[in-house]
Amino acid sequence: MREWEHNIRNVEPYIPGEQPKSVGVIKLNTNENPYPPSPKAELAARDFNFDRLKLYPDPNASQLVHGLAKYYQVLDNQVFVGVGSDDVLSICFLTFFNSDKPVLFPDISYSFYPVWANMYQIPYCEIPVDKDFHIVAKDYYRENGGIIFPNPNAPTSLYMGLDEVENIVKNNQESVVIVDEAYIDFGGQSAISLIDTYENLLVVQTYSKSRSMAGMRIGYAIGSQRLIEAMQAVKFSINSYTMNITSLVYGSAVLEDEEYFQECVEKIIATRERTKRELAELGFTFLDSKTNFLFAQHKKIHADALFEELKKKNIYVRYFNRPKIDNYLRITIGTDEQMNKLFAALKEIINED
């Protein structure tokens, strides 16, 4: 090894879901929304003055921050925005997790958490979920350097009630507690209602799931003014101009279309419940999803075999080759037409077995 190679940081990166380039693929592996963004985004694009692209965007992202503050009925100084929730969460790790004590998060959870912890050299402890994959609130009543967990959890799809979330926050007021709510709009009560009660609580959400804008990369955090100020200081120490102009404009526009937003969410929930019934008839069992995906296993055919057979039929789902969950598939809820093709493909595979 050459001398300069010794100075290269070696990390085990996060591996995102496949992004197939083939035509005709049914993509049910990365939890994207199958419906287009609000028409108000398209109108904003038509009216957008492309001459603005020659200028730097507003480093404070004031337009989007104000829109989100208005939508959630909080103050502007209680909102932080970033390039997708991954960017926001990464800054959270850098900002709040600087103790010698371990950060706590579930062992079955978003697999980016240990990647960030290792990247930033943050000590951490993965807290086991119970035998039914539930996060157990009392397991987090212990000394720590911070806590983060998704609610609903991913990839399990399970939702923890707001009372249990509050119990975790209430019992850890000496550390920052981050609730990652990427899927909250599909069946749960947000912890944003608790931020004025607990100064140490930060809630992170995204435009990538319920708002159909994964390609725009918009994420945000809502919390106390003190937490947001700390995140802004870290952000400005890395890159002042994180949000591009189009994301600010289109992201603000869709907040004005609540009717369309609710319509899309309701369609996904209805298809999710129908998918549960169809998969049950095919011999699948699954957890009680409150997300836009199902975490399912078949009673006879192993998950990796189903995963490979579905790929041959140009249907992509997500398979995690990890202990405890290596016999589960994570299946994104698509349109009714897409799900019908999934059901037909599964019937063929199961009947051939």
JSON list of C-alpha atoms in Angstrom, two decimals, residues 52 56-71 74-82 207 232 235-236 240-245 247-249 251-253 255-256:
[
{"chain": "A", "resi": 52, "resn": "ARG", "atom": "CA", "xyz": [-32.55, 32.79, -11.56]},
{"chain": "A", "resi": 56, "resn": "TYR", "atom": "CA", "xyz": [-26.95, 31.40, -5.69]},
{"chain": "A", "resi": 57, "resn": "PRO", "atom": "CA", "xyz": [-30.09, 30.26, -3.84]},
{"chain": "A", "resi": 58, "resn": "ASP", "atom": "CA", "xyz": [-31.16, 31.85, -0.58]},
{"chain": "A", "resi": 59, "resn": "PRO", "atom": "CA", "xyz": [-28.83, 30.28, 2.01]},
{"chain": "A", "resi": 60, "resn": "ASN", "atom": "CA", "xyz": [-31.56, 30.55, 4.65]},
{"chain": "A", "resi": 61, "resn": "ALA", "atom": "CA", "xyz": [-34.16, 28.87, 2.39]},
{"chain": "A", "resi": 62, "resn": "SER", "atom": "CA", "xyz": [-36.59, 31.44, 3.77]},
{"chain": "A", "resi": 63, "resn": "GLN", "atom": "CA", "xyz": [-39.43, 30.75, 1.32]},
{"chain": "A", "resi": 64, "resn": "LEU", "atom": "CA", "xyz": [-39.59, 27.04, 2.10]},
{"chain": "A", "resi": 65, "resn": "VAL", "atom": "CA", "xyz": [-38.93, 27.49, 5.82]},
{"chain": "A", "resi": 66, "resn": "HIS", "atom": "CA", "xyz": [-41.78, 29.98, 6.07]},
{"chain": "A", "resi": 67, "resn": "GLY", "atom": "CA", "xyz": [-44.11, 27.70, 4.07]},
{"chain": "A", "resi": 68, "resn": "LEU", "atom": "CA", "xyz": [-43.38, 24.74, 6.33]},
{"chain": "A", "resi": 69, "resn": "ALA", "atom": "CA", "xyz": [-43.74, 26.85, 9.49]},
{"chain": "A", "resi": 70, "resn": "LYS", "atom": "CA", "xyz": [-47.13, 28.04, 8.30]},
{"chain": "A", "resi": 71, "resn": "TYR", "atom": "CA", "xyz": [-48.22, 24.52, 7.36]},
{"chain": "A", "resi": 74, "resn": "VAL", "atom": "CA", "xyz": [-44.83, 26.64, 14.24]},
{"chain": "A", "resi": 75, "resn": "LEU", "atom": "CA", "xyz": [-42.36, 29.55, 14.10]},
{"chain": "A", "resi": 76, "resn": "ASP", "atom": "CA", "xyz": [-39.89, 30.00, 11.26]},
{"chain": "A", "resi": 77, "resn": "ASN", "atom": "CA", "xyz": [-37.01, 29.61, 13.73]},
{"chain": "A", "resi": 78, "resn": "GLN", "atom": "CA", "xyz": [-38.32, 26.15, 14.62]},
{"chain": "A", "resi": 79, "resn": "VAL", "atom": "CA", "xyz": [-37.75, 24.79, 11.08]},
{"chain": "A", "resi": 80, "resn": "PHE", "atom": "CA", "xyz": [-34.57, 23.52, 9.38]},
{"chain": "A", "resi": 81, "resn": "VAL", "atom": "CA", "xyz": [-34.48, 22.33, 5.77]},
{"chain": "A", "resi": 82, "resn": "GLY", "atom": "CA", "xyz": [-31.94, 20.18, 3.94]},
{"chain": "A", "resi": 207, "resn": "TYR", "atom": "CA", "xyz": [-40.97, 15.19, 0.75]},
{"chain": "A", "resi": 232, "resn": "GLN", "atom": "CA", "xyz": [-27.86, 25.98, 11.19]},
{"chain": "A", "resi": 235, "resn": "LYS", "atom": "CA", "xyz": [-24.80, 23.55, 8.13]},
{"chain": "A", "resi": 236, "resn": "PHE", "atom": "CA", "xyz": [-23.12, 26.93, 7.51]},
{"chain": "A", "resi": 240, "resn": "SER", "atom": "CA", "xyz": [-24.10, 27.59, 2.90]},
{"chain": "A", "resi": 241, "resn": "TYR", "atom": "CA", "xyz": [-26.06, 26.90, -0.29]},
{"chain": "A", "resi": 242, "resn": "THR", "atom": "CA", "xyz": [-27.53, 23.45, 0.25]},
{"chain": "A", "resi": 243, "resn": "MET", "atom": "CA", "xyz": [-31.04, 23.93, -1.17]},
{"chain": "A", "resi": 244, "resn": "ASN", "atom": "CA", "xyz": [-31.31, 24.65, -4.90]},
{"chain": "A", "resi": 245, "resn": "ILE", "atom": "CA", "xyz": [-33.72, 27.31, -6.13]},
{"chain": "A", "resi": 247, "resn": "SER", "atom": "CA", "xyz": [-36.51, 22.82, -4.70]},
{"chain": "A", "resi": 248, "resn": "LEU", "atom": "CA", "xyz": [-37.34, 25.94, -2.71]},
{"chain": "A", "resi": 249, "resn": "VAL", "atom": "CA", "xyz": [-39.95, 27.09, -5.22]},
{"chain": "A", "resi": 251, "resn": "GLY", "atom": "CA", "xyz": [-41.45, 22.59, -2.42]},
{"chain": "A", "resi": 252, "resn": "SER", "atom": "CA", "xyz": [-43.24, 25.73, -1.27]},
{"chain": "A", "resi": 253, "resn": "ALA", "atom": "CA", "xyz": [-45.89, 25.43, -3.98]},
{"chain": "A", "resi": 255, "resn": "LEU", "atom": "CA", "xyz": [-47.79, 22.99, 0.53]},
{"chain": "A", "resi": 256, "resn": "GLU", "atom": "CA", "xyz": [-50.69, 25.01, -0.88]}
]
